[in-house]
Coordinates of C-alpha atoms in Angstrom, one line a residue:
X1 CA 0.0 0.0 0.0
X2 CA 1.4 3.7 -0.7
X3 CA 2.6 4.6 2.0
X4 CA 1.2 8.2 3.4
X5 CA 4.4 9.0 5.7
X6 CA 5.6 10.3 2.1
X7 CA 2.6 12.8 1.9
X8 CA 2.5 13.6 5.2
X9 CA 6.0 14.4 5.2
X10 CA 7.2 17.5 4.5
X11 CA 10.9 15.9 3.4
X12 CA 8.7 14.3 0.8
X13 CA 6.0 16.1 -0.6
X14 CA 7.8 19.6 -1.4
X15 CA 6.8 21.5 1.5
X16 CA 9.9 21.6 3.4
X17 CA 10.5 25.1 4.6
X18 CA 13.9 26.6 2.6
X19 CA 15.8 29.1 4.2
X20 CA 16.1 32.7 2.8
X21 CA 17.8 35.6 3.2
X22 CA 16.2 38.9 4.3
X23 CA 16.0 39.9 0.5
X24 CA 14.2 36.6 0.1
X25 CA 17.4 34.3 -1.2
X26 CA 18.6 30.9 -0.6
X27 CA 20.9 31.2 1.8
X28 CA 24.7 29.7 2.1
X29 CA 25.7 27.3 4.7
X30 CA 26.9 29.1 7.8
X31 CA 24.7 32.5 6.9
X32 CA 23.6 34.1 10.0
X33 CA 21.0 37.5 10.0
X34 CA 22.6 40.4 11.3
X35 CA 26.1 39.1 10.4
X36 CA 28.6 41.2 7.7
X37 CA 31.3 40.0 5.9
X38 CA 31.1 36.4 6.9
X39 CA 34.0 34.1 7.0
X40 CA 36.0 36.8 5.8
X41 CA 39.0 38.2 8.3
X42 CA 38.2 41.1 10.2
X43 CA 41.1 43.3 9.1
X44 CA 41.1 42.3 5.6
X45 CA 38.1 44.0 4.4
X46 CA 37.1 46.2 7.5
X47 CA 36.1 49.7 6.1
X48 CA 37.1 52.9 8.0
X49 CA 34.8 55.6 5.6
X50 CA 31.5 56.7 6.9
X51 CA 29.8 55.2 3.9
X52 CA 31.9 52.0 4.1
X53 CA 34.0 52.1 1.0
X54 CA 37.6 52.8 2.7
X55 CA 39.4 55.7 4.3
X56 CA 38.0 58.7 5.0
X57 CA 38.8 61.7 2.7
X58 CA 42.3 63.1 3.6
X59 CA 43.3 59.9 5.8
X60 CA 46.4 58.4 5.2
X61 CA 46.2 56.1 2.8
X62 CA 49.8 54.1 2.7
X63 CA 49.7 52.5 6.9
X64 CA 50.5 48.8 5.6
X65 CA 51.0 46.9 2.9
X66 CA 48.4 46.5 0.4
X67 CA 46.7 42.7 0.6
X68 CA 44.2 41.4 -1.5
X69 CA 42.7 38.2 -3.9
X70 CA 46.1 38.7 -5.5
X71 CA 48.5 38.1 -2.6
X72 CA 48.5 34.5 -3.2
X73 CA 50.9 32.0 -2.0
X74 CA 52.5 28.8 -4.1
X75 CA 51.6 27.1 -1.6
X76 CA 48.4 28.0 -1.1
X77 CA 47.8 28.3 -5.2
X78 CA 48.7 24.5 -5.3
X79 CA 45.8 23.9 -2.7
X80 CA 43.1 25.3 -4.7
X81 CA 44.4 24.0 -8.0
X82 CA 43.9 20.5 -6.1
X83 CA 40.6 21.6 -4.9
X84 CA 39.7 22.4 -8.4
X85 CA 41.0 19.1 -9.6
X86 CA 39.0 16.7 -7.0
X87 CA 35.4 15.2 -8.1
X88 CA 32.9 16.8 -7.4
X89 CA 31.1 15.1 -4.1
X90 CA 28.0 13.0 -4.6
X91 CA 24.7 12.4 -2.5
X92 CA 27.0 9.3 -0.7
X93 CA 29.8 11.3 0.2
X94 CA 27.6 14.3 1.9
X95 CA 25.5 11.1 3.4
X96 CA 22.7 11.9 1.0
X97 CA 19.8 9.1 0.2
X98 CA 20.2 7.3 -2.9
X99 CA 18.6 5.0 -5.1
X100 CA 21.3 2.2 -3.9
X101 CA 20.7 2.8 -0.3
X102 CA 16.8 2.2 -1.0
X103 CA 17.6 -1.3 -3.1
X104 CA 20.3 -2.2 -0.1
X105 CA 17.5 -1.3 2.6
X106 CA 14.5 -3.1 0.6
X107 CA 16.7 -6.0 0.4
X108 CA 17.3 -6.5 3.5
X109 CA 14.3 -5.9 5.1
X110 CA 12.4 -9.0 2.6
X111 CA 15.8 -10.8 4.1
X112 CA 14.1 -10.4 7.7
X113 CA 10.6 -11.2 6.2
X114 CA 11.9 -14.2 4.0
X115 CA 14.1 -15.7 7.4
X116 CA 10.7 -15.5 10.0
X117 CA 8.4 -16.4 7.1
X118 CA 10.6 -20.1 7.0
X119 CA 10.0 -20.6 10.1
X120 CA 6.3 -19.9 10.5
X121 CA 5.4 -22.0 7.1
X122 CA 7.4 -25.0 8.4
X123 CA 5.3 -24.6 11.9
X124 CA 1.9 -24.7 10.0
X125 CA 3.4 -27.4 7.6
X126 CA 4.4 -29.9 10.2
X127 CA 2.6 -33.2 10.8
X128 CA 2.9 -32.5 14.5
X129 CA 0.0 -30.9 15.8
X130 CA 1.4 -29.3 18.5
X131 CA 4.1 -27.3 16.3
X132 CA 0.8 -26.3 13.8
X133 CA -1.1 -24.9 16.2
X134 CA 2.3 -22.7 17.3
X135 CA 2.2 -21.7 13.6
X136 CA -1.5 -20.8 13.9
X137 CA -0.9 -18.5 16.5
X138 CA 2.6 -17.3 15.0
X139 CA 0.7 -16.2 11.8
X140 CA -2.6 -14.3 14.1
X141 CA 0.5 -12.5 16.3
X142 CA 2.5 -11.8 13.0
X143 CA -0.9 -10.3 11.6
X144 CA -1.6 -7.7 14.0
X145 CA 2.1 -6.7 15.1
X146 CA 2.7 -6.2 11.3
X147 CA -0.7 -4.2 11.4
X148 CA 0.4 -2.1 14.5
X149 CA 3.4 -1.6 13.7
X150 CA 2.8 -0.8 9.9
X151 CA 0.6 2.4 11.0
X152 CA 3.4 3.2 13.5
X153 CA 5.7 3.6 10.6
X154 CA 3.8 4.9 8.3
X155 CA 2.7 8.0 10.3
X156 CA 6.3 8.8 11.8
X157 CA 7.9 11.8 10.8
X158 CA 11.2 10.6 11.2
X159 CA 11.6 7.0 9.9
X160 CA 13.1 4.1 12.6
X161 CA 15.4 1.5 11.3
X162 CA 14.0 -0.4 14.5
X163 CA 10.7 -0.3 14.6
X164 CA 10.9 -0.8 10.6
X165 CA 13.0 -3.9 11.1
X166 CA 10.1 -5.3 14.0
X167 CA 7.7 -4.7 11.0
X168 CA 9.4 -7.3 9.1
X169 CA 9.6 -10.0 11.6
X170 CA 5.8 -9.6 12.3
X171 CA 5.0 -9.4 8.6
X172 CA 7.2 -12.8 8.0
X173 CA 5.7 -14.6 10.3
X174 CA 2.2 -13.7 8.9
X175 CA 3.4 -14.1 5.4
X176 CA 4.9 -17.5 6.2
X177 CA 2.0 -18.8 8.0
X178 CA -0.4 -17.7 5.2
X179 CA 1.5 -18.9 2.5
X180 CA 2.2 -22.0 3.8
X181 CA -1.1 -23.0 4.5
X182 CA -2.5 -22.0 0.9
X183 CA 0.9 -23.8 -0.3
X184 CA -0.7 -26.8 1.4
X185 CA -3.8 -26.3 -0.1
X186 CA -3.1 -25.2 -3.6
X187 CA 0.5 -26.6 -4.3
X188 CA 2.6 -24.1 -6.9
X189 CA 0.1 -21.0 -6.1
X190 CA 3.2 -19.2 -3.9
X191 CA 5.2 -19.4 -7.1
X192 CA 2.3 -17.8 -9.0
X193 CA 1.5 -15.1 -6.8
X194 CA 5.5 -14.3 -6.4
X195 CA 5.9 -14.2 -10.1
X196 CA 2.6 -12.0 -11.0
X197 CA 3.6 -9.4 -8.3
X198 CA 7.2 -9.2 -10.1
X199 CA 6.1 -8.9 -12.9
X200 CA 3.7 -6.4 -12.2
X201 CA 6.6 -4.3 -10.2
X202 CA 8.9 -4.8 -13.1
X203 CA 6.2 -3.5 -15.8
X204 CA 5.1 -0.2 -13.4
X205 CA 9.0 0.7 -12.9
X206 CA 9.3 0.5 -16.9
X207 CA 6.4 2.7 -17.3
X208 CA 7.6 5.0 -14.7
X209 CA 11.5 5.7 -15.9
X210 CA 10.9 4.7 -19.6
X211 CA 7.4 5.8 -20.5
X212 CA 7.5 8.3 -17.8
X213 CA 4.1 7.4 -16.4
X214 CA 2.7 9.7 -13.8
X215 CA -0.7 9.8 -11.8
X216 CA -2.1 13.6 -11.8
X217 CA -2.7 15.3 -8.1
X218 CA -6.5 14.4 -8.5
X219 CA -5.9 10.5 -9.6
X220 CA -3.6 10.2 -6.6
X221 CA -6.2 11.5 -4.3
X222 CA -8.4 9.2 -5.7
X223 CA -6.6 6.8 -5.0
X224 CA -5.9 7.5 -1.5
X225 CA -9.4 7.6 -0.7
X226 CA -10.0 4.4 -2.8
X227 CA -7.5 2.9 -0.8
X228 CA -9.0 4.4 2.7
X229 CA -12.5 2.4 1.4
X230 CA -10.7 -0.8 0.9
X231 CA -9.0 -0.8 4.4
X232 CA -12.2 -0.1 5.6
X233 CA -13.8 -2.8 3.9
X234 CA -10.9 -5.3 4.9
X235 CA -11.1 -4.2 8.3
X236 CA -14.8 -4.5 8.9
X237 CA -14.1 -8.5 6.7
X238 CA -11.9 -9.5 9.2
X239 CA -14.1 -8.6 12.2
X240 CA -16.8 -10.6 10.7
X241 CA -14.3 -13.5 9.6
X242 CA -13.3 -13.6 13.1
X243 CA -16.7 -13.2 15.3
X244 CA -18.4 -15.8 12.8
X245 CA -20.9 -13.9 11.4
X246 CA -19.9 -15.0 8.1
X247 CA -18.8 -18.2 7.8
X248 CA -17.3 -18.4 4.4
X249 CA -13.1 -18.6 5.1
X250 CA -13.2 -15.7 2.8
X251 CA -15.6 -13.5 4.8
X252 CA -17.5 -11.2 2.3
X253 CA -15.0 -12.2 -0.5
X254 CA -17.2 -15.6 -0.8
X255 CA -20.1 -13.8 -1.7
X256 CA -21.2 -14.3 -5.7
X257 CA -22.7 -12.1 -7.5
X258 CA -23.7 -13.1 -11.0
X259 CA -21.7 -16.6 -10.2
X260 CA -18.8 -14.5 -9.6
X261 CA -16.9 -14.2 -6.5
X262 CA -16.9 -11.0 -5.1
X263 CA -13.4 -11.6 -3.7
X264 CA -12.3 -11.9 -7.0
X265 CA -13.4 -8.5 -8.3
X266 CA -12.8 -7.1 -5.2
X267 CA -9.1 -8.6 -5.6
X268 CA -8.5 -7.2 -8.9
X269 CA -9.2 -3.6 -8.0
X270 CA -6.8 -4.3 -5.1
X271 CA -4.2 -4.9 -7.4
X272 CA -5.0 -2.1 -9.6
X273 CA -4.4 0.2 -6.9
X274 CA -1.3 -1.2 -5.5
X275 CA 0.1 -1.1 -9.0
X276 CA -0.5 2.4 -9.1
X277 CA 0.9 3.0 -5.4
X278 CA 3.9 1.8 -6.8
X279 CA 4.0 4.9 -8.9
X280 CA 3.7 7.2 -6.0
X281 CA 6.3 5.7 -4.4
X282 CA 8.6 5.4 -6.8
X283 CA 8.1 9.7 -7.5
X284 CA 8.2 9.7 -3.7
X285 CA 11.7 7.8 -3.8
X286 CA 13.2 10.1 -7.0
X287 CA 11.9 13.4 -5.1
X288 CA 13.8 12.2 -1.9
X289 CA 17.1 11.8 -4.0
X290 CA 16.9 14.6 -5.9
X291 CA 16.3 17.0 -2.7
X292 CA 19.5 15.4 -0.8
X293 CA 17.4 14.1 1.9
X294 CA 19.7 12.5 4.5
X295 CA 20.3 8.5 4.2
X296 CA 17.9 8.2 7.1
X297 CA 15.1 8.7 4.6
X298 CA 16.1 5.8 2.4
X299 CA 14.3 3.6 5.0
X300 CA 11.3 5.2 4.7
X301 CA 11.2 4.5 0.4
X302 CA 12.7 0.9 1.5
X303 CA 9.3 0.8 3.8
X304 CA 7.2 1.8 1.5
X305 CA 8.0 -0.2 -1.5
X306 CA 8.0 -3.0 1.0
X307 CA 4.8 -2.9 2.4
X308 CA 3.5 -1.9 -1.1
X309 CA 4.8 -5.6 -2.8
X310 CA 3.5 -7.2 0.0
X311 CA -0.1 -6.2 -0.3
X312 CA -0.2 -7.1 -3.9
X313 CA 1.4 -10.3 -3.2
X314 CA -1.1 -11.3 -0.6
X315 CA -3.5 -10.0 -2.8
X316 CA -2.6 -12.2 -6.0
X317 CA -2.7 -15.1 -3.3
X318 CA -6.0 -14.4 -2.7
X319 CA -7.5 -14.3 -6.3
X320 CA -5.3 -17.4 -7.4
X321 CA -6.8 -19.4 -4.4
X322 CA -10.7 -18.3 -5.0
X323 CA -9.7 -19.2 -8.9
X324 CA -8.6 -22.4 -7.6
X325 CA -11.8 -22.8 -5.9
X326 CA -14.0 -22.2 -8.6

């Protein structure tokens, strides 16, 4: 699912506040209001007219030695030409985000997600009954820390390698659990759902850098709201699901219309709009490079993306196991 903390954040959405001078220009590292002559020597450029521009009329002009831009040193000549000659720094050397250290940070969080999800799909795979029923309840805890903690994330300011790193256990052991059991169930559909959500990822990054697709202000505020509805709906699923009000395993999603499952349309439009999330993020992710965020911030586009991939995976796992069904 997009994730709001780049909207909401000001690092993100253009709104951060920019500095300016009084005259209303950027300012220079180190300016301070109030402040002449910065970083210059005192002496060097002091001015002893009324109006500023030297001696006063009829002062003695010839005190000290003249010194200037052109009193330069060998020494100090060589210094600059070095200067001069050096590459210019990039985002890494003035610990700027990057589109590496989102890849590295993505990576490693599905490395955390993969390791827990393992273990959880071997617990509800097991033949003993005792270790299945410690998957069950794996998967229920892994379903609402990742919940809790997903919101947590999402609506920090500041990102937390941390409490993003929790995330990922929870959201393993969910993942594992649920995919093992529909493994069980449907064998080869994990493969299926991997593949169609990479391929989908693969086909919405092309369109973005190649094709240069973009959504327009007003699509992507449709979309947020469409995607408010559809947690609502999923919300208000689950608490029938769970106090058995509905007894299909699918909760609402069982429900045909037409002879078609509504989880299956439903589904669809689910990964319609986590296809277009991925768009937002990945303008969210270019905006935060191109500002010079600091590197901090690449865990927040690593978040993102992440929690983005696995709602369409789960939700290609969904529509592959009511196909199944049918």
């Amino acid at each position: 699912m997009s994730n709001p903390f780049f909207t909401k954040n000001p690092a993100f959405n253009g709104r951060a506040a920019t500095l300016t001078t009084p005259a209303g220009y950027p300012t220079m590292p180190g300016y301070q209001v109030g402040q002449r002559g910065q970083g210059l020597p005192a002496d060097q450029y002091a001015s002893s007219g009324p109006y500023g521009y030297g001696a006063g009329y009829g002062a003695p002009t010839s005190q000290r030695p003249a010194s200037g831009y052109g009193d330069v040193s060998p020494q100090q000549l060589s210094h600059l030409e070095q200067q001069y000659a050096a590459p210019s720094a990039t985002n890494v050397d003035r610990g700027r985000m990057t589109y590496d250290d989102v890849v590295m940070r993505t990576a490693g969080i599905f490395a955390v997600i993969l390791a827990t999800g393992a273990v959880t799909w071997g617990m509800v795979s097991s033949t003993d009954a005792r270790l299945g029923a410690l998957g069950l309840g794996a998967l229920a805890i892994g379903a609402v820390g990742a919940l809790v903690l997903g919101l947590v994330n999402t609506f920090k300011r500041e990102p937390s390698p941390l409490l993003i790193m929790a995330y990922a256990v929870f959201e393993g052991a969910m993942l594992g659990g649920f995919s093992g059991i529909m493994e069980n169930l449907y064998p080869g559909i994990v493969l299926q759902a991997v593949l169609a959500s990479a391929a989908t990822f693969g086909v919405m990054l092309l369109a973005y850098t190649r094709a240069g697709f973009r959504l327009s202000a007003k699509a992507s505020k449709v979309l947020l709201i469409a995607m408010g509805g559809y947690l609502v709906f999923s919300l208000v699923n689950f608490g029938l699901m769970v106090t058995g009000v509905v007894s299909d395993p699918w909760g609402l999603r069982g429900v045909t219309v037409a002879g078609i499952p509504l989880g299956l349309v439903i589904g669809l439009l689910a990964v319609v709009m986590a296809a277009l999330s991925l768009v937002l993020d990945f303008e969210a992710i270019q905006q935060g490079v191109e500002q010079g965020l600091p590197t901090r911030y690449a865990w927040a586009g690593a978040f993102g993306l992440v929690v983005t991939l696995v709602w369409m995976y789960v939700e290609f796992l969904r529509i592959l196991a009511i196909l199944r069904e049918n």
